[in-house]
Structures are given as structure tokens and as C-alpha cells.
Amino acid sequence: QVQLVESGGGLVQAGGSLRLSCAASGSIISIGMMGWYRQAPGKQRELVATVSSGHTTNYADLVKGRFTISLNNPKTVALQMNSLKPEDTAVYFCTADVRVERGIGYQDYWGQGTQVTVSS
């Protein structure tokens, strides 16, 4: 069993900053990638940023230059969000590719999500 627990969401004014964190726990042998997706009301879930175990990062164009993803340790990922805009308002979900048993490939796990609201 693998759990991903997010923290750090909240309400902020446009131009402000928030930092999200996600910690993975459970029967984990290794994690290949951790990342963040978001889903705004009435929209599909979309990629925000990912980071590999080797610290290679990938960002959606909409957040490049404003958001920074970091792997604090092999099981914790953070998302520093600066210069927030009202259109960044969404539920942010943590995800991880996790190997839970030797000889079995990586599987996707998701957190419950944390609300980020940016007021204009």
C-alpha cells in the first residue's frame, strides 16, 4: 500500500506564492518519478511539473519560470509556486511512479489533492 499526502494549499492573492509538499509512504522499493498535476472546475486534469529520481525536471509551458519542482529526498517532492495568477486556481494532485515489489514495473499512485485558490 502506497500513500501520497499533499500539504500546503490555500488561498493567496494574485502575485503571491505558495509551496506544496507531497510525501510518499508505504511499501516502496523505489520511486522513478514524482510530479504535480492540477484540475480546475470543468476542465481536464493537466500536467504541471514532474521530476525524476535523477532530478530531471519537466514543466508545462503555462508555469515555466514561475513554478519550481524539487525532490527533497527520494520520497518527498515540493512545488514552489511564485507569481500566482487566478488561472492557477485548481486542485493540485501529487503523483508518483512507484515500484512496490521487485520484478514488477512502476505503477502510478495519486494523492487526494490540495486546493489552491488565487484571488484577483
GROMACS .gro file of C-alpha atoms in nm, residues 7-118:
model
  112
    7SER     CA    1   0.006   1.975   0.204
    8GLY     CA    2   0.047   2.348   0.155
    9GLY     CA    3  -0.256   2.450  -0.045
   10GLY     CA    4  -0.463   2.753   0.041
   11LEU     CA    5  -0.586   3.095  -0.061
   12VAL     CA    6  -0.346   3.360  -0.190
   13GLN     CA    7  -0.374   3.686  -0.377
   14ALA     CA    8  -0.257   3.719  -0.733
   15GLY     CA    9   0.117   3.771  -0.744
   16GLY     CA   10   0.169   3.576  -0.424
   17SER     CA   11   0.341   3.247  -0.355
   18LEU     CA   12   0.257   2.906  -0.217
   19ARG     CA   13   0.464   2.596  -0.157
   20LEU     CA   14   0.312   2.249  -0.194
   21SER     CA   15   0.468   1.937  -0.050
   22CYS     CA   16   0.395   1.571  -0.105
   23ALA     CA   17   0.529   1.280   0.095
   24ALA     CA   18   0.511   0.920  -0.016
   25SER     CA   19   0.493   0.638   0.235
   26GLY     CA   20   0.422   0.267   0.246
   27SER     CA   21   0.578  -0.038   0.088
   28ILE     CA   22   0.808   0.141  -0.154
   29ILE     CA   23   1.116  -0.012  -0.311
   30SER     CA   24   1.190   0.281  -0.538
   31ILE     CA   25   1.028   0.586  -0.700
   32GLY     CA   26   1.106   0.668  -1.060
   33MET     CA   27   0.926   0.999  -1.091
   34MET     CA   28   0.719   1.236  -0.879
   35GLY     CA   29   0.512   1.522  -1.002
   36TRP     CA   30   0.214   1.751  -0.984
   37TYR     CA   31  -0.099   1.775  -1.193
   38ARG     CA   32  -0.391   2.013  -1.148
   39GLN     CA   33  -0.758   2.018  -1.230
   40ALA     CA   34  -0.970   2.331  -1.246
   41PRO     CA   35  -1.351   2.316  -1.232
   42GLY     CA   36  -1.492   2.196  -1.562
   43LYS     CA   37  -1.150   2.120  -1.706
   44GLN     CA   38  -0.940   1.810  -1.756
   45ARG     CA   39  -0.651   1.726  -1.529
   46GLU     CA   40  -0.331   1.871  -1.671
   47LEU     CA   41   0.040   1.833  -1.612
   48VAL     CA   42   0.209   2.098  -1.401
   49ALA     CA   43   0.559   1.960  -1.346
   50THR     CA   44   0.750   1.637  -1.293
   51VAL     CA   45   1.090   1.546  -1.155
   52SER     CA   46   1.273   1.218  -1.199
   53SER     CA   47   1.477   1.036  -0.938
   54GLY     CA   48   1.778   1.179  -1.121
   55HIS     CA   49   1.637   1.531  -1.068
   56THR     CA   50   1.548   1.587  -1.434
   57THR     CA   51   1.254   1.828  -1.442
   58ASN     CA   52   0.973   1.893  -1.686
   59TYR     CA   53   0.727   2.184  -1.676
   60ALA     CA   54   0.407   2.279  -1.852
   61ASP     CA   55   0.457   2.591  -2.062
   62LEU     CA   56   0.199   2.779  -1.855
   63VAL     CA   57   0.409   2.755  -1.539
   64LYS     CA   58   0.764   2.777  -1.671
   65GLY     CA   59   0.959   3.050  -1.497
   66ARG     CA   60   0.704   3.074  -1.216
   67PHE     CA   61   0.695   2.726  -1.059
   68THR     CA   62   0.987   2.515  -0.940
   69ILE     CA   63   0.965   2.146  -0.862
   70SER     CA   64   1.222   1.981  -0.638
   71LEU     CA   65   1.288   1.637  -0.498
   72ASN     CA   66   1.378   1.697  -0.135
   73ASN     CA   67   1.451   1.331  -0.070
   74PRO     CA   68   1.364   1.014  -0.261
   75LYS     CA   69   1.008   1.020  -0.125
   76THR     CA   70   0.922   1.390  -0.093
   77VAL     CA   71   0.852   1.638  -0.369
   78ALA     CA   72   0.784   2.009  -0.338
   79LEU     CA   73   0.635   2.264  -0.576
   80GLN     CA   74   0.726   2.626  -0.520
   81MET     CA   75   0.469   2.845  -0.692
   82ASN     CA   76   0.551   3.213  -0.742
   83SER     CA   77   0.376   3.494  -0.927
   84LEU     CA   78   0.048   3.309  -0.896
   85LYS     CA   79  -0.239   3.401  -1.124
   86PRO     CA   80  -0.614   3.348  -1.084
   87GLU     CA   81  -0.596   3.092  -1.366
   88ASP     CA   82  -0.369   2.880  -1.146
   89THR     CA   83  -0.670   2.810  -0.925
   90ALA     CA   84  -0.725   2.435  -0.919
   91VAL     CA   85  -0.697   2.122  -0.713
   92TYR     CA   86  -0.333   2.013  -0.727
   93PHE     CA   87  -0.260   1.641  -0.722
   94CYS     CA   88   0.066   1.474  -0.638
   95THR     CA   89   0.162   1.168  -0.840
   96ALA     CA   90   0.444   0.916  -0.824
   97ASP     CA   91   0.565   0.619  -1.025
   98VAL     CA   92   0.639   0.361  -0.758
   99ARG     CA   93   0.788   0.015  -0.757
  100VAL     CA   94   0.637  -0.182  -0.471
  101GLU     CA   95   0.781  -0.524  -0.546
  102ARG     CA   96   1.100  -0.648  -0.711
  103GLY     CA   97   1.041  -0.782  -1.060
  104ILE     CA   98   0.732  -0.569  -1.109
  105GLY     CA   99   0.732  -0.243  -1.300
  106TYR     CA  100   0.645   0.102  -1.178
  107GLN     CA  101   0.282   0.186  -1.103
  108ASP     CA  102   0.113   0.525  -1.081
  109TYR     CA  103  -0.016   0.648  -0.748
  110TRP     CA  104  -0.208   0.967  -0.674
  111GLY     CA  105  -0.273   1.182  -0.372
  112GLN     CA  106  -0.613   1.315  -0.271
  113GLY     CA  107  -0.538   1.665  -0.392
  114THR     CA  108  -0.499   2.004  -0.228
  115GLN     CA  109  -0.693   2.316  -0.323
  116VAL     CA  110  -0.508   2.622  -0.445
  117THR     CA  111  -0.716   2.936  -0.488
  118VAL     CA  112  -0.570   3.257  -0.629
   0.00000   0.00000   0.00000
